[in-house]
Amino acid sequence: MTDPQPVRRFLVHDRDLGRRHALLVEEASAEAAAVAYAEGLAALDGAEISLIVRDLDDGCEHCICLDLETGETADCA
């Protein structure tokens, strides 16, 4: 049995909309935080969304591209 990953706090926002639309998300990884953020949005246009995910514990910031149809994540280009 493996130990579950510790929950971390992330601040997530759409790269195009800016930080005023940021949400605090608690998840085990930056990728999981991006998916959780997108699941909470009412309506999304397009096949993918680029999200800025900032780890509030260590300050690292990631740009994650989320495919809205498959849920797959990748680093932004």
PDB file of C-alpha atoms in Angstrom:
ATOM      1  CA  MET A   1       0.000   0.000   0.000  1.00  0.00           C
ATOM      2  CA  THR A   2       1.370   3.398  -0.959  1.00  0.00           C
ATOM      3  CA  ASP A   3       1.045   6.522   1.117  1.00  0.00           C
ATOM      4  CA  PRO A   4      -1.308   9.106  -0.393  1.00  0.00           C
ATOM      5  CA  GLN A   5       0.312  12.261  -1.686  1.00  0.00           C
ATOM      6  CA  PRO A   6      -0.005  15.165   0.735  1.00  0.00           C
ATOM      7  CA  VAL A   7      -2.556  17.813  -0.163  1.00  0.00           C
ATOM      8  CA  ARG A   8      -1.003  21.104  -1.223  1.00  0.00           C
ATOM      9  CA  ARG A   9      -2.534  24.527  -1.796  1.00  0.00           C
ATOM     10  CA  PHE A  10      -2.490  26.058  -5.282  1.00  0.00           C
ATOM     11  CA  LEU A  11      -3.732  29.332  -6.709  1.00  0.00           C
ATOM     12  CA  VAL A  12      -5.070  28.659 -10.230  1.00  0.00           C
ATOM     13  CA  HIS A  13      -6.243  31.034 -12.960  1.00  0.00           C
ATOM     14  CA  ASP A  14      -6.831  31.073 -16.692  1.00  0.00           C
ATOM     15  CA  ARG A  15      -3.706  32.425 -18.394  1.00  0.00           C
ATOM     16  CA  ASP A  16      -5.787  34.709 -20.624  1.00  0.00           C
ATOM     17  CA  LEU A  17      -8.095  36.084 -17.906  1.00  0.00           C
ATOM     18  CA  GLY A  18      -5.541  37.013 -15.270  1.00  0.00           C
ATOM     19  CA  ARG A  19      -5.235  36.610 -11.522  1.00  0.00           C
ATOM     20  CA  ARG A  20      -8.476  38.340 -10.616  1.00  0.00           C
ATOM     21  CA  HIS A  21     -10.193  35.074 -11.644  1.00  0.00           C
ATOM     22  CA  ALA A  22      -7.923  32.908  -9.498  1.00  0.00           C
ATOM     23  CA  LEU A  23      -9.244  30.221  -7.183  1.00  0.00           C
ATOM     24  CA  LEU A  24      -7.600  28.487  -4.251  1.00  0.00           C
ATOM     25  CA  VAL A  25      -7.492  24.743  -4.933  1.00  0.00           C
ATOM     26  CA  GLU A  26      -6.247  22.009  -2.614  1.00  0.00           C
ATOM     27  CA  GLU A  27      -4.899  18.980  -4.484  1.00  0.00           C
ATOM     28  CA  ALA A  28      -1.923  16.607  -4.487  1.00  0.00           C
ATOM     29  CA  SER A  29      -0.304  18.032  -7.661  1.00  0.00           C
ATOM     30  CA  ALA A  30      -0.328  21.037  -9.968  1.00  0.00           C
ATOM     31  CA  GLU A  31      -1.960  18.931 -12.700  1.00  0.00           C
ATOM     32  CA  ALA A  32      -4.743  17.782 -10.364  1.00  0.00           C
ATOM     33  CA  ALA A  33      -5.276  21.408  -9.294  1.00  0.00           C
ATOM     34  CA  ALA A  34      -5.649  22.454 -12.960  1.00  0.00           C
ATOM     35  CA  VAL A  35      -8.272  19.748 -13.565  1.00  0.00           C
ATOM     36  CA  ALA A  36     -10.155  20.655 -10.368  1.00  0.00           C
ATOM     37  CA  TYR A  37     -10.201  24.342 -11.385  1.00  0.00           C
ATOM     38  CA  ALA A  38     -11.605  23.523 -14.833  1.00  0.00           C
ATOM     39  CA  GLU A  39     -14.251  21.199 -13.377  1.00  0.00           C
ATOM     40  CA  GLY A  40     -15.538  24.109 -11.303  1.00  0.00           C
ATOM     41  CA  LEU A  41     -16.093  26.392 -14.287  1.00  0.00           C
ATOM     42  CA  ALA A  42     -19.660  26.698 -15.556  1.00  0.00           C
ATOM     43  CA  ALA A  43     -18.991  26.899 -19.290  1.00  0.00           C
ATOM     44  CA  LEU A  44     -15.828  26.466 -21.285  1.00  0.00           C
ATOM     45  CA  ASP A  45     -15.350  27.243 -24.958  1.00  0.00           C
ATOM     46  CA  GLY A  46     -12.780  25.437 -27.061  1.00  0.00           C
ATOM     47  CA  ALA A  47     -10.905  22.185 -26.819  1.00  0.00           C
ATOM     48  CA  GLU A  48      -8.219  23.297 -24.377  1.00  0.00           C
ATOM     49  CA  ILE A  49      -7.416  25.881 -21.753  1.00  0.00           C
ATOM     50  CA  SER A  50      -4.088  27.219 -20.490  1.00  0.00           C
ATOM     51  CA  LEU A  51      -3.909  27.647 -16.738  1.00  0.00           C
ATOM     52  CA  ILE A  52      -1.362  29.235 -14.435  1.00  0.00           C
ATOM     53  CA  VAL A  53      -0.952  27.100 -11.310  1.00  0.00           C
ATOM     54  CA  ARG A  54       1.041  28.567  -8.409  1.00  0.00           C
ATOM     55  CA  ASP A  55       2.083  26.320  -5.520  1.00  0.00           C
ATOM     56  CA  LEU A  56       1.453  28.443  -2.419  1.00  0.00           C
ATOM     57  CA  ASP A  57       3.868  26.417  -0.294  1.00  0.00           C
ATOM     58  CA  ASP A  58       7.007  26.771  -2.412  1.00  0.00           C
ATOM     59  CA  GLY A  59       6.026  29.612  -4.789  1.00  0.00           C
ATOM     60  CA  CYS A  60       6.675  27.602  -7.972  1.00  0.00           C
ATOM     61  CA  GLU A  61       4.463  28.586 -10.877  1.00  0.00           C
ATOM     62  CA  HIS A  62       3.513  26.292 -13.769  1.00  0.00           C
ATOM     63  CA  CYS A  63       1.652  26.886 -17.012  1.00  0.00           C
ATOM     64  CA  ILE A  64      -0.482  23.847 -17.745  1.00  0.00           C
ATOM     65  CA  CYS A  65      -2.441  23.217 -20.924  1.00  0.00           C
ATOM     66  CA  LEU A  66      -5.555  21.138 -20.187  1.00  0.00           C
ATOM     67  CA  ASP A  67      -7.410  19.251 -22.914  1.00  0.00           C
ATOM     68  CA  LEU A  68     -11.070  19.739 -21.994  1.00  0.00           C
ATOM     69  CA  GLU A  69     -12.231  16.676 -23.905  1.00  0.00           C
ATOM     70  CA  THR A  70      -9.766  14.115 -22.514  1.00  0.00           C
ATOM     71  CA  GLY A  71      -8.589  15.711 -19.270  1.00  0.00           C
ATOM     72  CA  GLU A  72      -4.938  15.281 -20.304  1.00  0.00           C
ATOM     73  CA  THR A  73      -2.436  17.877 -19.155  1.00  0.00           C
ATOM     74  CA  ALA A  74       0.830  19.124 -20.646  1.00  0.00           C
ATOM     75  CA  ASP A  75       3.196  22.016 -20.079  1.00  0.00           C
ATOM     76  CA  CYS A  76       2.300  25.122 -22.082  1.00  0.00           C
ATOM     77  CA  ALA A  77       4.325  25.697 -25.232  1.00  0.00           C
TER      78      ALA A  77
END
